[in-house]
Short mmCIF file of C-alpha atoms in Angstrom, two decimals:
data_model
loop_
_atom_site.label_atom_id
_atom_site.label_comp_id
_atom_site.label_asym_id
_atom_site.label_seq_id
_atom_site.Cartn_x
_atom_site.Cartn_y
_atom_site.Cartn_z
CA GLN A 1 65.42 1.59 -35.79
CA SER A 2 67.71 -1.40 -35.17
CA ALA A 3 66.62 -4.17 -32.84
CA LEU A 4 68.10 -4.24 -29.37
CA THR A 5 70.89 -6.78 -28.93
CA GLN A 6 70.24 -9.87 -26.84
CA PRO A 7 72.21 -13.13 -26.66
CA ALA A 8 70.58 -15.78 -28.82
CA SER A 9 70.66 -18.30 -26.01
CA VAL A 10 71.50 -18.75 -22.36
CA SER A 11 71.33 -21.80 -20.14
CA GLY A 12 71.49 -22.71 -16.49
CA SER A 13 70.80 -25.52 -14.08
CA PRO A 14 67.86 -25.61 -11.69
CA GLY A 15 68.48 -23.40 -8.68
CA GLN A 16 71.10 -21.29 -10.40
CA SER A 17 70.75 -17.63 -11.45
CA ILE A 18 71.05 -16.39 -15.00
CA THR A 19 71.14 -12.92 -16.53
CA ILE A 20 69.98 -11.91 -19.99
CA SER A 21 71.39 -8.67 -21.36
CA CYS A 22 69.70 -6.20 -23.69
CA SER A 23 71.98 -3.65 -25.32
CA GLY A 24 70.77 -0.48 -26.94
CA THR A 25 71.75 3.16 -27.21
CA SER A 26 71.16 6.45 -25.43
CA SER A 27 68.22 6.93 -27.81
CA ASP A 28 66.36 3.97 -26.39
CA VAL A 29 67.45 1.78 -23.45
CA GLY A 30 69.73 4.37 -21.91
CA GLY A 31 67.48 7.36 -22.47
CA TYR A 32 64.11 6.35 -21.07
CA ASN A 33 62.68 4.31 -18.22
CA TYR A 34 60.39 2.47 -20.63
CA VAL A 35 62.27 -0.83 -20.73
CA SER A 36 60.23 -4.02 -20.44
CA TRP A 37 60.77 -7.76 -20.52
CA TYR A 38 58.47 -10.51 -21.84
CA GLN A 39 58.38 -14.28 -21.52
CA GLN A 40 57.00 -16.34 -24.39
CA TYR A 41 56.33 -20.05 -24.61
CA PRO A 42 56.13 -21.69 -28.06
CA GLY A 43 52.82 -21.00 -29.74
CA LYS A 44 51.68 -18.66 -26.96
CA ALA A 45 51.32 -14.93 -26.56
CA PRO A 46 54.06 -13.08 -24.67
CA LYS A 47 53.66 -12.32 -20.97
CA LEU A 48 54.88 -9.16 -19.27
CA MET A 49 57.57 -9.90 -16.67
CA ILE A 50 59.19 -6.52 -15.99
CA TYR A 51 58.18 -2.95 -16.87
CA ASP A 52 59.75 0.48 -16.38
CA VAL A 53 63.19 -1.18 -16.09
CA THR A 54 62.76 -2.66 -12.63
CA ASN A 55 59.06 -3.06 -11.81
CA ARG A 56 57.42 -6.45 -11.55
CA PRO A 57 53.70 -6.83 -12.31
CA SER A 58 51.44 -8.38 -9.75
CA GLY A 59 51.56 -12.15 -10.00
CA VAL A 60 55.06 -12.41 -11.44
CA SER A 61 57.48 -14.32 -9.24
CA ASN A 62 60.01 -12.26 -7.30
CA ARG A 63 62.66 -14.55 -8.79
CA PHE A 64 62.51 -12.22 -11.79
CA SER A 65 64.24 -8.85 -11.53
CA GLY A 66 65.28 -6.09 -13.91
CA SER A 67 68.11 -3.59 -13.89
CA ARG A 68 69.99 -1.22 -16.15
CA SER A 69 73.50 0.11 -16.45
CA GLY A 70 74.05 2.77 -19.08
CA ASN A 71 72.62 1.58 -22.38
CA THR A 72 72.27 -2.05 -21.31
CA ALA A 73 69.32 -3.50 -19.46
CA SER A 74 69.33 -6.91 -17.81
CA LEU A 75 66.84 -9.52 -16.71
CA THR A 76 67.94 -11.78 -13.88
CA ILE A 77 66.18 -14.99 -12.98
CA SER A 78 67.19 -16.49 -9.67
CA GLY A 79 66.45 -19.98 -8.39
CA LEU A 80 66.02 -21.22 -11.95
CA GLN A 81 63.12 -23.63 -12.46
CA ALA A 82 62.19 -25.92 -15.34
CA GLU A 83 59.10 -23.78 -16.05
CA ASP A 84 61.35 -20.79 -16.77
CA GLU A 85 62.47 -22.40 -20.03
CA ALA A 86 61.09 -20.05 -22.68
CA ASP A 87 62.00 -17.20 -25.00
CA TYR A 88 62.61 -13.79 -23.44
CA TYR A 89 62.35 -10.44 -25.18
CA CYS A 90 63.31 -6.97 -24.03
CA SER A 91 61.73 -3.82 -25.42
CA SER A 92 62.32 -0.10 -25.16
CA TYR A 93 60.67 3.14 -26.14
CA THR A 94 62.81 5.15 -28.56
CA SER A 95 63.47 8.82 -29.27
CA SER A 96 61.51 8.40 -32.52
CA SER A 97 58.33 7.70 -30.53
CA THR A 98 58.44 4.08 -31.56
CA LEU A 99 59.12 0.87 -29.70
CA VAL A 100 61.89 -1.58 -30.44
CA PHE A 101 62.25 -5.19 -29.29
CA GLY A 102 65.36 -7.22 -28.78
CA GLY A 103 65.96 -10.22 -31.01
CA GLY A 104 65.00 -12.62 -28.24
CA THR A 105 66.88 -15.04 -26.01
CA LYS A 106 66.12 -18.72 -25.71
CA LEU A 107 66.56 -19.87 -22.11
CA THR A 108 67.35 -23.54 -21.60
CA VAL A 109 67.11 -25.09 -18.15
CA LEU A 110 69.58 -27.95 -18.12
CA GLU B 1 36.90 -11.85 -18.17
CA VAL B 2 39.59 -9.40 -19.19
CA GLN B 3 40.63 -10.34 -22.70
CA LEU B 4 41.56 -9.32 -26.22
CA VAL B 5 40.44 -11.36 -29.22
CA GLU B 6 41.90 -10.76 -32.65
CA SER B 7 40.23 -11.69 -35.91
CA GLY B 8 40.49 -11.02 -39.63
CA GLY B 9 43.67 -12.89 -40.47
CA GLY B 10 43.99 -15.23 -43.40
CA LEU B 11 45.64 -15.85 -46.74
CA VAL B 12 46.05 -12.86 -49.05
CA LYS B 13 47.95 -12.36 -52.29
CA PRO B 14 50.91 -9.96 -52.53
CA GLY B 15 49.63 -6.45 -53.12
CA GLY B 16 46.33 -7.23 -51.44
CA SER B 17 44.67 -5.74 -48.37
CA LEU B 18 43.38 -7.05 -45.08
CA ARG B 19 41.70 -5.52 -42.06
CA LEU B 20 42.39 -6.96 -38.64
CA SER B 21 40.10 -6.43 -35.67
CA CYS B 22 40.63 -6.79 -31.94
CA ALA B 23 37.67 -7.06 -29.59
CA ALA B 24 38.31 -6.00 -26.01
CA SER B 25 36.25 -7.03 -23.01
CA GLY B 26 36.40 -6.95 -19.23
CA PHE B 27 38.05 -3.54 -18.89
CA THR B 28 37.47 0.09 -19.83
CA PHE B 29 38.83 -0.03 -23.36
CA SER B 30 38.47 3.71 -23.90
CA SER B 31 41.00 4.43 -21.13
CA TYR B 32 43.94 2.59 -22.65
CA THR B 33 46.47 3.11 -25.41
CA MET B 34 46.49 0.04 -27.64
CA HIS B 35 49.14 -1.54 -29.85
CA TRP B 36 49.64 -4.04 -32.64
CA VAL B 37 52.70 -6.30 -32.44
CA ARG B 38 53.61 -8.97 -34.98
CA GLN B 39 55.78 -12.05 -35.07
CA ALA B 40 56.92 -13.70 -38.29
CA PRO B 41 57.11 -17.51 -38.19
CA GLY B 42 60.10 -18.57 -36.11
CA LYS B 43 61.18 -14.96 -35.60
CA GLY B 44 61.10 -12.36 -32.86
CA LEU B 45 58.56 -9.76 -31.87
CA GLU B 46 58.14 -6.59 -33.94
CA TRP B 47 56.14 -3.57 -32.81
CA VAL B 48 53.80 -2.33 -35.52
CA SER B 49 51.72 0.61 -34.30
CA SER B 50 50.05 2.29 -31.34
CA ILE B 51 47.01 4.51 -30.82
CA SER B 52 46.25 6.45 -27.65
CA SER B 53 42.93 6.25 -25.85
CA SER B 54 41.47 9.38 -27.42
CA VAL B 55 43.31 8.97 -30.75
CA THR B 56 45.48 11.99 -29.98
CA TYR B 57 48.68 9.99 -30.54
CA ILE B 58 49.23 7.51 -33.36
CA PHE B 59 52.63 6.01 -34.11
CA TYR B 60 53.93 3.49 -36.63
CA ALA B 61 57.09 1.48 -37.12
CA ASP B 62 59.31 3.15 -39.71
CA SER B 63 59.43 -0.06 -41.76
CA LEU B 64 55.74 0.09 -42.61
CA LYS B 65 56.15 3.17 -44.79
CA GLY B 66 52.53 4.24 -44.71
CA ARG B 67 51.00 0.92 -45.77
CA PHE B 68 49.25 0.23 -42.45
CA THR B 69 46.61 2.32 -40.65
CA ILE B 70 45.61 1.83 -37.04
CA SER B 71 42.22 2.94 -35.72
CA ARG B 72 39.81 2.30 -32.89
CA ASP B 73 36.14 2.54 -32.04
CA ASN B 74 35.75 3.09 -28.31
CA ALA B 75 31.97 2.69 -28.54
CA LYS B 76 32.50 -0.82 -29.90
CA ASN B 77 35.52 -1.63 -27.69
CA SER B 78 37.45 -2.46 -30.82
CA LEU B 79 40.88 -1.87 -32.32
CA TYR B 80 41.65 -2.19 -36.02
CA LEU B 81 44.61 -2.49 -38.35
CA GLN B 82 44.10 -1.79 -42.05
CA MET B 83 46.94 -3.35 -44.03
CA ASN B 84 47.46 -2.43 -47.69
CA SER B 85 50.02 -3.34 -50.35
CA LEU B 86 50.85 -6.49 -48.44
CA ARG B 87 54.16 -8.23 -49.02
CA ALA B 88 55.47 -11.69 -48.26
CA GLU B 89 57.49 -10.24 -45.39
CA ASP B 90 54.26 -9.12 -43.69
CA THR B 91 53.45 -12.78 -43.04
CA ALA B 92 53.17 -13.07 -39.28
CA VAL B 93 50.97 -13.61 -36.28
CA TYR B 94 49.51 -10.22 -35.40
CA TYR B 95 48.87 -9.56 -31.72
CA CYS B 96 46.68 -6.89 -30.20
CA ALA B 97 48.16 -5.62 -26.92
CA ARG B 98 47.05 -3.26 -24.18
CA ASP B 99 49.38 -0.56 -22.90
CA GLY B 100 49.92 -0.01 -19.21
CA PRO B 101 47.59 2.32 -17.31
CA ALA B 102 48.30 5.99 -18.01
CA ILE B 103 46.48 9.15 -17.10
CA VAL B 104 47.79 11.32 -19.90
CA GLY B 105 50.14 11.06 -22.86
CA PRO B 106 50.78 8.45 -25.53
CA GLY B 107 51.18 5.55 -23.11
CA ARG B 108 53.52 3.63 -20.86
CA TRP B 109 55.09 1.63 -23.66
CA TYR B 110 54.66 -1.77 -22.10
CA PHE B 111 52.05 -4.43 -22.79
CA ASP B 112 50.23 -5.94 -19.85
CA LEU B 113 47.51 -7.78 -21.77
CA TRP B 114 47.85 -9.64 -25.06
CA GLY B 115 45.45 -11.41 -27.36
CA ARG B 116 46.16 -14.86 -28.79
CA GLY B 117 46.98 -13.42 -32.18
CA THR B 118 45.70 -13.85 -35.72
CA LEU B 119 47.82 -15.29 -38.54
CA VAL B 120 48.27 -13.31 -41.72
CA THR B 121 49.83 -15.16 -44.64
CA VAL B 122 50.84 -13.24 -47.75
CA SER B 123 51.45 -15.62 -50.61
CA SER B 124 50.48 -16.14 -54.23
#
């Protein structure tokens, strides 16, 4: 199972909005509602930010939102803040009853 | 406190074996599917394996080719990963992760609680 495709890096200025894409196939991202997004700071465990494509866990800022179009999912962060600088990973259930992650995107807040 | 604590990592020679443990506390462990996820140094996340609450469903990443075995002991609130025939490319931090709440089936396939991880280094 190949990893989902994410941009290696994205950047934005405080207050701006950015979107991180996550491209897969109809056998994963496009075929199931089990798409999630995680935030990870260096040396720390990942944190769940979005699950089931669009749902936000309790306690996660509403500046974070998820969406999907076809085989590509997206994470949008609005009102960018310095604390948002981190690595972001998408994941999806697959038709092989496995889970696949994206390669990760490093977000830089300028 | 709701938490997961991994243990059992360390330095092992290529071809060797290691058993990781994950101790759960603060929630009803027996009600959740559990997963192992790993991260090689400086690399991204890689899903390893999952086991449903009643052990009905067990899944592995294709790349493991039968070398790893996941198990759990609900009476001890513990998750395990037996790793055999270890290779240099298995070097990683191994995280224990809890699946989302599910009434039936293999799980929700997202991870709402993570441990801090345990480092496994495979080197001669």
